[in-house]
Each structure stands twice: as C-alpha cells, then as structure tokens.
PDB file of C-alpha atoms in Angstrom:
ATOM      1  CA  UNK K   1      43.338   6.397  -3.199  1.00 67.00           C
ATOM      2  CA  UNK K   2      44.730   8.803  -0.716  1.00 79.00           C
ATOM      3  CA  UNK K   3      44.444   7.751   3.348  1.00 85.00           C
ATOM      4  CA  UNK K   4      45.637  10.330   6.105  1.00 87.00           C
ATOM      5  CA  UNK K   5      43.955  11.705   9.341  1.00 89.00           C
ATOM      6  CA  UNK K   6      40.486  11.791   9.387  1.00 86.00           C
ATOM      7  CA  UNK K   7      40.016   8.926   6.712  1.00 86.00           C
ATOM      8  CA  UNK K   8      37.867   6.167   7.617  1.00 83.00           C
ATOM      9  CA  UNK K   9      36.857   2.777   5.975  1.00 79.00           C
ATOM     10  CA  UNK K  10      37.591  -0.788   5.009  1.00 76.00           C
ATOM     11  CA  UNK K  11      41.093   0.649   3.570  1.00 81.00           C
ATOM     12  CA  UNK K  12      42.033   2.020   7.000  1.00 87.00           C
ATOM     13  CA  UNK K  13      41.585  -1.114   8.721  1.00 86.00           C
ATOM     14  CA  UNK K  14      43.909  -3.200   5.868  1.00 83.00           C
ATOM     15  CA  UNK K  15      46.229  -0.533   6.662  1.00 89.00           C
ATOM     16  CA  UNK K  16      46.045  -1.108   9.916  1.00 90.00           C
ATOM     17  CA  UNK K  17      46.615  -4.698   9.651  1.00 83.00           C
ATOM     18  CA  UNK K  18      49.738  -4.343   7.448  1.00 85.00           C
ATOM     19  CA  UNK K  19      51.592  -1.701  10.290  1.00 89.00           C
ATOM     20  CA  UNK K  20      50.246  -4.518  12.844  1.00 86.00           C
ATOM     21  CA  UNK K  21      48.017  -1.634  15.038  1.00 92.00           C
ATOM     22  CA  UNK K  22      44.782  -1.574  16.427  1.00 90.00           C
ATOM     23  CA  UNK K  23      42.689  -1.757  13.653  1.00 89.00           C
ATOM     24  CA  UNK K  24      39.539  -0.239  14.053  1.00 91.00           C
ATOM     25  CA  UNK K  25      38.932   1.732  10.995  1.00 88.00           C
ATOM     26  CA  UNK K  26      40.161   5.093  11.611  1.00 92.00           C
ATOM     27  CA  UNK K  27      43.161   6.980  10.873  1.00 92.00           C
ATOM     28  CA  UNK K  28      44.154   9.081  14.072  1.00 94.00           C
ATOM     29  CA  UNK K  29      47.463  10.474  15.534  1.00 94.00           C
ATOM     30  CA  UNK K  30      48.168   6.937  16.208  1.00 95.00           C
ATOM     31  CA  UNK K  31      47.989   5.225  12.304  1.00 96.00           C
ATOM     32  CA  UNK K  32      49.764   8.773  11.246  1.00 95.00           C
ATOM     33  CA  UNK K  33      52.706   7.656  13.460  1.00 95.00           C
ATOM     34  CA  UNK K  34      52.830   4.350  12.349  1.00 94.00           C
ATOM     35  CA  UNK K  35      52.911   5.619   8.774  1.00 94.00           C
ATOM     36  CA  UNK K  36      55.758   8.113   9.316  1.00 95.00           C
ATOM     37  CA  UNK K  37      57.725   5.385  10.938  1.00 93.00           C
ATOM     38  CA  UNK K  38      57.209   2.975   8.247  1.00 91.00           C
ATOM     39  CA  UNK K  39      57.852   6.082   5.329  1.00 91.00           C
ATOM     40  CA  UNK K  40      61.128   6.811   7.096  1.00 91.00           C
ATOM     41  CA  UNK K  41      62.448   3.223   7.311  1.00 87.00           C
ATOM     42  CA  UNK K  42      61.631   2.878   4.140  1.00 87.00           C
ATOM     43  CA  UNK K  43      63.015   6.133   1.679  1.00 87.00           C
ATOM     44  CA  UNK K  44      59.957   7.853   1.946  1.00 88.00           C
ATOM     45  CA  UNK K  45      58.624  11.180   2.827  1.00 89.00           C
ATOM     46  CA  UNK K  46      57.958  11.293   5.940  1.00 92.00           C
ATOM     47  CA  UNK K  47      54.452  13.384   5.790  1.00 92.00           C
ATOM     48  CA  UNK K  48      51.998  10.372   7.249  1.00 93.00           C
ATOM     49  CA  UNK K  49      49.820  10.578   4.436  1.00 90.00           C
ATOM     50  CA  UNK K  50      49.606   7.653   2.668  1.00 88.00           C
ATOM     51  CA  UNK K  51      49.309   8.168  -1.118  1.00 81.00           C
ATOM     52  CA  UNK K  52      50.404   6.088  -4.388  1.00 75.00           C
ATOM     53  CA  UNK K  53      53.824   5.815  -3.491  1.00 78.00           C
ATOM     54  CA  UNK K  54      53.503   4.683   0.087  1.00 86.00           C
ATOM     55  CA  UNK K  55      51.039   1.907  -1.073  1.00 80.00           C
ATOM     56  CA  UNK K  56      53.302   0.612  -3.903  1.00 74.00           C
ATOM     57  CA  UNK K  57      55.894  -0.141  -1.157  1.00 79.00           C
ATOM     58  CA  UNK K  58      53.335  -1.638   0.817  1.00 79.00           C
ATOM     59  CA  UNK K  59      51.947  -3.689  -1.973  1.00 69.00           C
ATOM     60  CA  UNK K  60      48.284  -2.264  -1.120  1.00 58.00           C
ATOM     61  CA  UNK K  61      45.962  -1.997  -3.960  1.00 46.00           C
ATOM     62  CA  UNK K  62      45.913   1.841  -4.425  1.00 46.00           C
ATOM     63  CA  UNK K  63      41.612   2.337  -5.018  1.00 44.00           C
ATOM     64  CA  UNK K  64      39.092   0.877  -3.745  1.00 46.00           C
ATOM     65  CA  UNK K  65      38.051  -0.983  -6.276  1.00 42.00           C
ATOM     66  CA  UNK K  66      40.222  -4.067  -8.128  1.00 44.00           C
ATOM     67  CA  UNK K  67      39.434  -1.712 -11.138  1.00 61.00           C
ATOM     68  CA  UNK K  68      41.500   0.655 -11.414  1.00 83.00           C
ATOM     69  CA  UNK K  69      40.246   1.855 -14.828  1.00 87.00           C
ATOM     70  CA  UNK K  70      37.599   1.054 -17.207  1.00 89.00           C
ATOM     71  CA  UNK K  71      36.399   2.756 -21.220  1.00 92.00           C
ATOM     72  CA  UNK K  72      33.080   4.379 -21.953  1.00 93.00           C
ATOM     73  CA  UNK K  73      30.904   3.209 -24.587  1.00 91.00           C
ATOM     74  CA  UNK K  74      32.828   5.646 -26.575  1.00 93.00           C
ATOM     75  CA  UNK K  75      35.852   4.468 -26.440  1.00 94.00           C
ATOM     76  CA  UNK K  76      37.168   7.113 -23.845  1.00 95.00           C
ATOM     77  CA  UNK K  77      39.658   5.042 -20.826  1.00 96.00           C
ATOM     78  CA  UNK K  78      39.115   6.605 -17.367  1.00 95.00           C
ATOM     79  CA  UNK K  79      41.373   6.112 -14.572  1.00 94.00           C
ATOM     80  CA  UNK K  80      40.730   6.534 -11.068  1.00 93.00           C
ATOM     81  CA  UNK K  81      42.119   8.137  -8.296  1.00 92.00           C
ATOM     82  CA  UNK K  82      39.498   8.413  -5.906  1.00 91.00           C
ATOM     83  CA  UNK K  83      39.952  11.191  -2.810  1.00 89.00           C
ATOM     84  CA  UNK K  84      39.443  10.034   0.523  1.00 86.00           C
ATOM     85  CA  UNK K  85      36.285  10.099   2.191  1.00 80.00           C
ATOM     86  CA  UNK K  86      35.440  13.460   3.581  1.00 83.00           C
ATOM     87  CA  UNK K  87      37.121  14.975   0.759  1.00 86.00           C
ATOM     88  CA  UNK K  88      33.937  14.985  -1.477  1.00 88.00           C
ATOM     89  CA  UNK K  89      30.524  14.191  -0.593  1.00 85.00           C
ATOM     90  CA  UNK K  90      29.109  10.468  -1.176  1.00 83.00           C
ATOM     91  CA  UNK K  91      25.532   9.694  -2.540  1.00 80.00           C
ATOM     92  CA  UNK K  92      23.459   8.868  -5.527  1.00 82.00           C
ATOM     93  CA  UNK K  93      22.553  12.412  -6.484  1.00 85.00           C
ATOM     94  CA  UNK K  94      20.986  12.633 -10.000  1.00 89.00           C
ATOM     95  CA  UNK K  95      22.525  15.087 -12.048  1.00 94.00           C
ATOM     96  CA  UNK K  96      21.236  17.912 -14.212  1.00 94.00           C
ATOM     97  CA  UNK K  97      23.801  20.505 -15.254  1.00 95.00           C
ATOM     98  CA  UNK K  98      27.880  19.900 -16.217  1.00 97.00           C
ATOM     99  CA  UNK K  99      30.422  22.407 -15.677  1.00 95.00           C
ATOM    100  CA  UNK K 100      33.579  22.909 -16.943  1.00 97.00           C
ATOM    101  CA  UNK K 101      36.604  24.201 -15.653  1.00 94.00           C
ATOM    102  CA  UNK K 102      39.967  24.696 -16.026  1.00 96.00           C
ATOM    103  CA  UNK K 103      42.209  24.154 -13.091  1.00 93.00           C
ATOM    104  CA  UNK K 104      45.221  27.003 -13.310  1.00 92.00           C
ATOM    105  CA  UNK K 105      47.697  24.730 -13.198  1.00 91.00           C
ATOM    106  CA  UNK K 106      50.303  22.154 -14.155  1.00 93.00           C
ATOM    107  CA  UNK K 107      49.494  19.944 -16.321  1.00 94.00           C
ATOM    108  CA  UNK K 108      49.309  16.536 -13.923  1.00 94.00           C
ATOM    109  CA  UNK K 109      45.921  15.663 -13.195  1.00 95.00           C
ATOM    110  CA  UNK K 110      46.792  12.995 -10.477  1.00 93.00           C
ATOM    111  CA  UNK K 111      48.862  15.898  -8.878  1.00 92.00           C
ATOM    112  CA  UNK K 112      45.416  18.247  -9.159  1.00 93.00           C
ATOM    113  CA  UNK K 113      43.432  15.111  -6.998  1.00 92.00           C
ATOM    114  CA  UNK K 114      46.086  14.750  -4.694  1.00 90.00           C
ATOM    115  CA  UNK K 115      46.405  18.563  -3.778  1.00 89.00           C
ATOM    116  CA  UNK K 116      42.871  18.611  -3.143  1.00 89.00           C
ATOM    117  CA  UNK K 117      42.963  15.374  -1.039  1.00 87.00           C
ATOM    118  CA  UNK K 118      46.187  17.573   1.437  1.00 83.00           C
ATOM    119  CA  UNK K 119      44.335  20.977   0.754  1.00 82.00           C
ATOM    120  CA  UNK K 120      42.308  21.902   3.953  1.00 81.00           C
ATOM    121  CA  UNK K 121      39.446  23.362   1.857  1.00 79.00           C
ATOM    122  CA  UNK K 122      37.075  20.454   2.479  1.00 76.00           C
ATOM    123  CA  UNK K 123      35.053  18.833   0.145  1.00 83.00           C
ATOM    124  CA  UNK K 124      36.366  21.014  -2.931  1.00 84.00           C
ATOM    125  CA  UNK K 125      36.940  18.525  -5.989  1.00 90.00           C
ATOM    126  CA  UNK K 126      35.296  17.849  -9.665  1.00 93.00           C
ATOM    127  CA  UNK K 127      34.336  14.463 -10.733  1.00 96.00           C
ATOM    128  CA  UNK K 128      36.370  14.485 -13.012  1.00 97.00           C
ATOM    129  CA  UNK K 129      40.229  16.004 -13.680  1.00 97.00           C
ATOM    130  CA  UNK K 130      41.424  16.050 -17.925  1.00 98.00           C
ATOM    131  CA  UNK K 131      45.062  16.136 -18.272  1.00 97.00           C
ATOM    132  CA  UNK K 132      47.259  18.226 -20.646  1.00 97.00           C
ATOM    133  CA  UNK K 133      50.330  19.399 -21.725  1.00 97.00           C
ATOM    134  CA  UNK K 134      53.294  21.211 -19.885  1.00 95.00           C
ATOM    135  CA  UNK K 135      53.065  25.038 -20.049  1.00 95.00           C
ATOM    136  CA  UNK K 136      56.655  24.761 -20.695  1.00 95.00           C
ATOM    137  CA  UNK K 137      56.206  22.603 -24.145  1.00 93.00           C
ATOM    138  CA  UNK K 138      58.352  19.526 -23.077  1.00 93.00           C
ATOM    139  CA  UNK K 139      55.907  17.054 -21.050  1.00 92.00           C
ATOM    140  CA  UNK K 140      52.912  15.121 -23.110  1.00 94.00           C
ATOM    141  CA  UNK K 141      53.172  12.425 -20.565  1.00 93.00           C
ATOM    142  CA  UNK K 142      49.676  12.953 -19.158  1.00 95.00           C
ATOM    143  CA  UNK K 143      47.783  14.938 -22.169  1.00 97.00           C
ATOM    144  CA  UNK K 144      44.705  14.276 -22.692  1.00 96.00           C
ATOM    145  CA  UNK K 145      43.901  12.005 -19.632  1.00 97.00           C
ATOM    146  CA  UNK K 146      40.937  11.502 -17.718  1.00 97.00           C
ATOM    147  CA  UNK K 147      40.991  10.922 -14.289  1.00 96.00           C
ATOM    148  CA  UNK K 148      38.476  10.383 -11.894  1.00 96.00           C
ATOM    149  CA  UNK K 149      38.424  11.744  -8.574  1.00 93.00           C
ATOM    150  CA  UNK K 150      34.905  10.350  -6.664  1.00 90.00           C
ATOM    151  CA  UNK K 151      32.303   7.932  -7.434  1.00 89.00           C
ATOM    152  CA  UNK K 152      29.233   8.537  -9.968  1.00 90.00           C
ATOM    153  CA  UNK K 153      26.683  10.166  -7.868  1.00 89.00           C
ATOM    154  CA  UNK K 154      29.003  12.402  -5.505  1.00 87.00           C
ATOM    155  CA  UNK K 155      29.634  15.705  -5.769  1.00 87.00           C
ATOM    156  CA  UNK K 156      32.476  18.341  -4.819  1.00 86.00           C
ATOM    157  CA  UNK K 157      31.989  22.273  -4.293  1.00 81.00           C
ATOM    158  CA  UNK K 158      33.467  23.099  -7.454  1.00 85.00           C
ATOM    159  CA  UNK K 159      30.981  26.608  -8.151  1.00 81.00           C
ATOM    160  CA  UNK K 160      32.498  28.454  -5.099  1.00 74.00           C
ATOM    161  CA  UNK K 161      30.478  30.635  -3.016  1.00 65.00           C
ATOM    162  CA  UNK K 162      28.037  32.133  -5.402  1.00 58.00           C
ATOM    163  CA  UNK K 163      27.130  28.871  -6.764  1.00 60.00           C
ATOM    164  CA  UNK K 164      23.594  27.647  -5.429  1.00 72.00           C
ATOM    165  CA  UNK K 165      23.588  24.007  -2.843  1.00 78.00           C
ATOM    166  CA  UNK K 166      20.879  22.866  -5.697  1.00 84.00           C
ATOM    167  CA  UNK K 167      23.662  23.325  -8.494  1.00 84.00           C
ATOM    168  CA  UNK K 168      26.205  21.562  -6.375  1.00 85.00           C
ATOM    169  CA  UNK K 169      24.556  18.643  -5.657  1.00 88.00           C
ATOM    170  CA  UNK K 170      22.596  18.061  -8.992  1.00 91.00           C
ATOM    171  CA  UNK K 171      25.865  18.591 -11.161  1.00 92.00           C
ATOM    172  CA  UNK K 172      28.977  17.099 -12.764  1.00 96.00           C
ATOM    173  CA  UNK K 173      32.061  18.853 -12.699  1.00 95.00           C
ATOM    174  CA  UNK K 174      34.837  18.562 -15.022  1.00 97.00           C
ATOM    175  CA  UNK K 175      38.172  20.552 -14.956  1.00 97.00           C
ATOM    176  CA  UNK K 176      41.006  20.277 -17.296  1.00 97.00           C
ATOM    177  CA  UNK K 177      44.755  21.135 -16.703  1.00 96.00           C
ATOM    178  CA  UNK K 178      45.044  24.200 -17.671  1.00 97.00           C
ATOM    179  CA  UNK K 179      46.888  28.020 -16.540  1.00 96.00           C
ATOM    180  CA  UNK K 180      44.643  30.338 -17.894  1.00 96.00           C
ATOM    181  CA  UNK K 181      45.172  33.952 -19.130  1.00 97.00           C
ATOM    182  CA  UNK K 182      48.765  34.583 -19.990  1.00 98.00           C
ATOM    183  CA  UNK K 183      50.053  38.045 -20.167  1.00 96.00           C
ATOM    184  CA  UNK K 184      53.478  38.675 -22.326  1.00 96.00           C
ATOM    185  CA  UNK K 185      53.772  35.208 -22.566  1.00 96.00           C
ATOM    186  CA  UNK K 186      53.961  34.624 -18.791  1.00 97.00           C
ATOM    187  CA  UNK K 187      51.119  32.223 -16.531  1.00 96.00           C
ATOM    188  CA  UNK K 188      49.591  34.930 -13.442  1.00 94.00           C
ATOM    189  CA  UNK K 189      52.040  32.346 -11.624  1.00 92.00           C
ATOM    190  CA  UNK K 190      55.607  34.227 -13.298  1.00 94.00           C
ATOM    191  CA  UNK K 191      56.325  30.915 -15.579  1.00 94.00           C
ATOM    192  CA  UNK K 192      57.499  31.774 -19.559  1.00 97.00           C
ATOM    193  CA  UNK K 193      55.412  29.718 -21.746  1.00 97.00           C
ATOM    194  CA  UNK K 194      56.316  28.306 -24.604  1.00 97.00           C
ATOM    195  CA  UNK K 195      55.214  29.389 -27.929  1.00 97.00           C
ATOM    196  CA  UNK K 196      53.583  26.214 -28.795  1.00 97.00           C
ATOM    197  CA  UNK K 197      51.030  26.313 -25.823  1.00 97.00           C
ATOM    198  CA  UNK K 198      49.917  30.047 -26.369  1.00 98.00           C
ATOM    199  CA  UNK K 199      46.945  31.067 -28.459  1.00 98.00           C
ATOM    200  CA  UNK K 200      46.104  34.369 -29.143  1.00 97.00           C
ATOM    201  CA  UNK K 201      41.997  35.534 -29.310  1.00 97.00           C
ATOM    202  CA  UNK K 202      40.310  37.343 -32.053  1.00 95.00           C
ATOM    203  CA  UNK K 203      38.645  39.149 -29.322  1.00 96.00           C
ATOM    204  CA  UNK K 204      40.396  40.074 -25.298  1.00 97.00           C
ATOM    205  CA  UNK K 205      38.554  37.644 -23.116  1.00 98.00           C
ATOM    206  CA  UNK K 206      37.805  39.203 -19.878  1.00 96.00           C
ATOM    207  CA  UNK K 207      41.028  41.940 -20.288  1.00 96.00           C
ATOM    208  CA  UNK K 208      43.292  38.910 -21.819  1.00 98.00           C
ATOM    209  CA  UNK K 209      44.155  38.409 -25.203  1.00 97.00           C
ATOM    210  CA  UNK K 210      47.024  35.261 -24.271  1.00 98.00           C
ATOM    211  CA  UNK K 211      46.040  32.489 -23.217  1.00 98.00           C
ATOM    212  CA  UNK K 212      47.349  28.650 -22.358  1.00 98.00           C
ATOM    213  CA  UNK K 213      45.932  26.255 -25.239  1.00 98.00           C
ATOM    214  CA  UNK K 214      43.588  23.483 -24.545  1.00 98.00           C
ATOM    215  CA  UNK K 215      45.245  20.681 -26.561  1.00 97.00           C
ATOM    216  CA  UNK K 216      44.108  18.393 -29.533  1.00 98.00           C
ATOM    217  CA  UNK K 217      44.110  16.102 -27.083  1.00 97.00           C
ATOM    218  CA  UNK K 218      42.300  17.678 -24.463  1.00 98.00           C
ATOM    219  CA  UNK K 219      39.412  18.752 -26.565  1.00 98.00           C
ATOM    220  CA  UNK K 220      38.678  15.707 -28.499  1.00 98.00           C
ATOM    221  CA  UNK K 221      38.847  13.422 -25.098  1.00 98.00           C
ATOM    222  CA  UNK K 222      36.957  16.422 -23.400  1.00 98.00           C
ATOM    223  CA  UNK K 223      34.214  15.938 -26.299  1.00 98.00           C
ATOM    224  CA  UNK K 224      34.022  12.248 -25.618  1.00 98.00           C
ATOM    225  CA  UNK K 225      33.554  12.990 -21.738  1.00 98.00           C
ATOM    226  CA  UNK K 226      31.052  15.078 -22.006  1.00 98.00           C
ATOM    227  CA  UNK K 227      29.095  12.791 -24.494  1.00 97.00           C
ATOM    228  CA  UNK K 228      29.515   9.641 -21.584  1.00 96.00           C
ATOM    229  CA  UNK K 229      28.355  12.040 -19.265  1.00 96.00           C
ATOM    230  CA  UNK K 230      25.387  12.930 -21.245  1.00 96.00           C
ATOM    231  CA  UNK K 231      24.227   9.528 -22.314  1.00 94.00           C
ATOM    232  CA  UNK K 232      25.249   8.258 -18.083  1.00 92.00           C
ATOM    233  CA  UNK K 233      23.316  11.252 -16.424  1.00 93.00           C
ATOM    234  CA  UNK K 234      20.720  12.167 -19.049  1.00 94.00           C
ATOM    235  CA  UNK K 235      21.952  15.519 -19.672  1.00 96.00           C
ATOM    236  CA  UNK K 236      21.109  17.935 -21.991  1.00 97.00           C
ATOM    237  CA  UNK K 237      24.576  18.949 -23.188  1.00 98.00           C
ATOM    238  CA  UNK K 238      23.546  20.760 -26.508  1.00 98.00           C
ATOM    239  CA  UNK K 239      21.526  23.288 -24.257  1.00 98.00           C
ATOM    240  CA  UNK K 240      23.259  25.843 -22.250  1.00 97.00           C
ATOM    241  CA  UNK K 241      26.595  27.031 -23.469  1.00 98.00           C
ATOM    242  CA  UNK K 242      26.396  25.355 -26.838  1.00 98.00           C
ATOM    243  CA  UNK K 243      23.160  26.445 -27.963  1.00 98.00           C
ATOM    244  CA  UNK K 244      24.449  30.106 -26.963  1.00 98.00           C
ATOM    245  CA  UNK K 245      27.312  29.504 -29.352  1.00 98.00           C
ATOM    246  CA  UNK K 246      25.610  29.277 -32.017  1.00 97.00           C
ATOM    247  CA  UNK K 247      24.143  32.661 -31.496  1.00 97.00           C
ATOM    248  CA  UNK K 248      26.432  34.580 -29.944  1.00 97.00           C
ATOM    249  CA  UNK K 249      30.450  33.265 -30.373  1.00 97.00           C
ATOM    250  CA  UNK K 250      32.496  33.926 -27.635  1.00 97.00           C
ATOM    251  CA  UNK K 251      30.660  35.775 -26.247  1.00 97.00           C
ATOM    252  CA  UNK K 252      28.495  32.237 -25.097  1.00 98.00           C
ATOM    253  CA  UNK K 253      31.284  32.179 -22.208  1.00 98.00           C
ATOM    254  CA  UNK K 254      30.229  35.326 -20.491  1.00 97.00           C
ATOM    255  CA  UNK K 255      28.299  35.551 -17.240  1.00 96.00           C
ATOM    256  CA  UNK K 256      24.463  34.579 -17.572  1.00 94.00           C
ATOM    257  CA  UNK K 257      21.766  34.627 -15.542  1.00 92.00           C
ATOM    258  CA  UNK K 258      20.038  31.585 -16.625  1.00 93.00           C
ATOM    259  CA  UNK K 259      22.855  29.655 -15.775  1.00 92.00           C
ATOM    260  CA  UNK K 260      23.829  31.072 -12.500  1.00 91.00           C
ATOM    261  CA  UNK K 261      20.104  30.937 -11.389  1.00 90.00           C
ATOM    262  CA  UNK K 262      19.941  27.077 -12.772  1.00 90.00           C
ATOM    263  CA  UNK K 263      16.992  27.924 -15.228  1.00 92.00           C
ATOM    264  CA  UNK K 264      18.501  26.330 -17.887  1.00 95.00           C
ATOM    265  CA  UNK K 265      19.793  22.729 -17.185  1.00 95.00           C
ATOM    266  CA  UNK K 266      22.259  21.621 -19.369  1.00 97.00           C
ATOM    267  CA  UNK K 267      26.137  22.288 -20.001  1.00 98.00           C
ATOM    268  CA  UNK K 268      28.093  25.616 -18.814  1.00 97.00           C
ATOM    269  CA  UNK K 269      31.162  26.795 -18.200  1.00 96.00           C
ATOM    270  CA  UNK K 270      32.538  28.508 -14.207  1.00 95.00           C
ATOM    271  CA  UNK K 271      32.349  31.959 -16.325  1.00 94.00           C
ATOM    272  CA  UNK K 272      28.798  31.765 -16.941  1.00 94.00           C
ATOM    273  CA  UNK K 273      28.469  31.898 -13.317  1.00 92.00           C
ATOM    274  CA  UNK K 274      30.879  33.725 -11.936  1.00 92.00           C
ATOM    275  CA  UNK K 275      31.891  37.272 -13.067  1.00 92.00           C
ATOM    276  CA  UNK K 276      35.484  36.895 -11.357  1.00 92.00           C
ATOM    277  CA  UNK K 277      36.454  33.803 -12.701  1.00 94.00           C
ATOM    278  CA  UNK K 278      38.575  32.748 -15.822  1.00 95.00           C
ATOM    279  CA  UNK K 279      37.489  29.063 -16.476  1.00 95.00           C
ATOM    280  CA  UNK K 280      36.674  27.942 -19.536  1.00 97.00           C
ATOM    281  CA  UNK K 281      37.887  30.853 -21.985  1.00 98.00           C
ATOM    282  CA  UNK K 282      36.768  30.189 -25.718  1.00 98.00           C
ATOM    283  CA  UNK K 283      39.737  29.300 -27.869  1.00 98.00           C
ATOM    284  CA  UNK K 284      37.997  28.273 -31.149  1.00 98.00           C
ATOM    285  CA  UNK K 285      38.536  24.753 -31.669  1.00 98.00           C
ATOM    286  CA  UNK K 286      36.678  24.502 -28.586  1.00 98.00           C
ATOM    287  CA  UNK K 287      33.824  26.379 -29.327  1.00 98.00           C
ATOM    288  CA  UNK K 288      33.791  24.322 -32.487  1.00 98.00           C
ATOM    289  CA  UNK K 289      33.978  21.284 -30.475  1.00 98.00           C
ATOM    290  CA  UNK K 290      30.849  22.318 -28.455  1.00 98.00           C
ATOM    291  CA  UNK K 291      28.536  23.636 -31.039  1.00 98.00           C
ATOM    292  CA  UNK K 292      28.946  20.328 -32.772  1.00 97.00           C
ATOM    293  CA  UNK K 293      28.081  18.010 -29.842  1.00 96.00           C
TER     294      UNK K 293
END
C-alpha cells in the first residue's frame, strides 16, 4: 500500500488518526505536511508519500487487507502491494485476453509498483509484476516473485496508445522484471551485463540478437501464473500466442492483426500489438514453456 496526495479511503482516515489531524478521508497539502514532519523526526525521507517504510515506523498494516499474501491452487505464493486508488482503475471487469510484458528494468518488482504509484502517468500498472534476477548477476533476492499490484477485476493501461479501451478493460496484464535487448553486452540504459544473464537468439529479434534472460525462475512461476489466471478468469491461454508457436517459432512474437484487433481472445504478448515495442522477446525455454501450457 502506497498513500500520498490525492489518495482517498478508510487507510487515509487511520492515517489521519495516528498524526492526530482532521480525519476526513483524504490526503491533501495538509496530511502531506503532517507526513513530512513525522518522516523528518523520525530518519526518514522526507518526500510525504507514505510507502512501506513510513508505515513500518508507524506500525500501520501496509495493504488493505490483513492478508498480505495468499497461494494459488497451484501452489504459486502471491504477495501484494496494492497501488493507491487512482493509480489503476477499480471494478469487476471480466477478463478475456492476458498480456505479457516485460518491464525494462531492475529486477525489484515492489520497486516497479512503487514507481508507478510516484509516476504521474495515471492509471498505468499490470495486475501483476514477476520478479527476477539482477542484470548485474549478484542479486536473486526477489527472482521469481509475484507481486500483485490491484485487485482481481481492475485494470491498468498497460497496451499504450494503440491498444483498444475494450482490450484494456477485458484483460490481465502481467510484466516481468526484465531489460530487454542488449547490445555488446550493455542494457539501452549503458549498464554491462553479466554473462550469466545474456542469451543470445538463433534468429535477431526485432534488430537484436542480445538479450537479458528470463530466469528458471521466472518462467516456471510465470507458467504457474498464467495457469491461475486461466482457471480464475476463464481464459483461453493455449490460443493466441501459443497456438502460433506451434506453427510458426519465434516468429509467434511478431505483430498480428488478430491480436491487436482483439479477434482472437486468449494469451499475447505487447509485440503482437505493437510494432515499436520489445516486450516479450522469445528466448526458447519460454517458447517451450508456452507451447506446453
């Protein structure tokens, strides 16, 4: 749970309480000074944005929900760490297609959540953030973790501007920490990777032959998310990208009209939709993973 200016709710007002303001709910110029005020006294940053941190100090629960985590039916643990209201849209919208992204990033996925929740994009998020491993090669700390950012039935504008309101609304979203094309061993960002989180294509994918590896991790735990997903939404996820697969390869992961019209409901990736985007790129165990769902 993240609370700053503009944040409303039953969480605002015990945070109210606690500072020992008018408690009415909202968080305005006047709960962001109280919040500074108690950050400084206390060896925080200062920002007035109350996140993890600021909460353990205060000895607030830090989601809305006792539960802070629960496992699927398969055996998959998800955490949460919900945005703040506003920064994703509430409802009970059934679902009919799952995307997949990758983030090109760090490998953090609370750190992913929380950049969208300061961002001043709006209501761009994913359900649901996978963790991985350190471009670098020396932090498995969050690999392989699922996070998740909203409640079932919300959505985020996670297609960007080509992608239809209909898609938006009537789909999951996943992305997993990941930075993408690499080129001479560098992320588009200027950090070196190291050798064990590079994997080289058969085949240049979209003029890039380097890439950052999805994990072991990553994929299996991505496999069992998509299967909860399936079985929670009733989603097709074998049609789509993994029936394409098994016709074409790699090649599955390029743009397609069916998907970026919405004719065929199921499971894609961003690059089936988007001609200028990167996310998912098909590393092999991941295709493999896919066509075997």
């Amino acid at each position: 749970m993240i609370l700053k200016v503009g944040s409303r709710g039953a969480e605002v007002k015990d945070l109210q309480e606690f500072l020992e303001i008018d408690a009415d709910g909202i968080f305005g110029p006047g709960t962001e000074k109280a919040v500074k005020q108690f950050q400084a006294e206390n060896g925080l940053v200062a920002d007035g944005v109350v996140g993890p941190q600021t909460l353990d100090v205060m000895g607030i629960a830090s989601t809305d929900n006792a539960e802070k985590s629960y496992v699927t039916e398969n055996g998959l643990l998800i955490n949460k760490h919900y945005l703040p209201v506003g920064e994703y849209k509430e409802g009970a919208w059934n679902k009919e297609y799952l995307f997949l992204h990758h983030t090109a990033g760090w490998h953090n996925p609370y750190n992913t959540i929380d950049h969208w929740a300061n961002d001043n994009r709006g209501a761009v998020a994913t359900e649901f953030v996978l963790g991985g491993q350190s471009i670098k090669g020396n932090d498995n700390k969050y690999d392989g973790e699922v996070v998740q950012a909203f409640p079932e039935g919300g959505f985020g504008w996670h297609l960007g501007k080509n992608g239809s309101r209909h898609m938006h609304i009537h789909s999951v979203g996943i992305e997993v920490n990941n930075f993408g094309y690499l080129k001479n061993g560098r992320t588009y960002a200027g950090q070196l990777a190291d050798d064990s989180q590079i994997v080289e294509l058969n085949e240049p994918f979209r003029g890039f032959s380097e890439w950052h590896r999805y994990s072991n991790k990553q994929i299996e735990n991505l496999r069992k998310l998509i299967l909860h997903i399936a079985d929670r939404d009733n989603i097709d996820v074998r049609a789509g990208l993994p029936a394409l697969i098994k016709k074409n390869g790699a090649k599955a992961f390029e743009f397609n009209e069916d998907a970026y019209y919405g004719k065929v409901k199921g499971l894609w990736t961003h690059t089936n939709t988007r001609k200028d985007k990167f996310d998912m790129f098909p590393q092999q165990e991941l295709l493999d993973m896919l066509v075997n769902l």
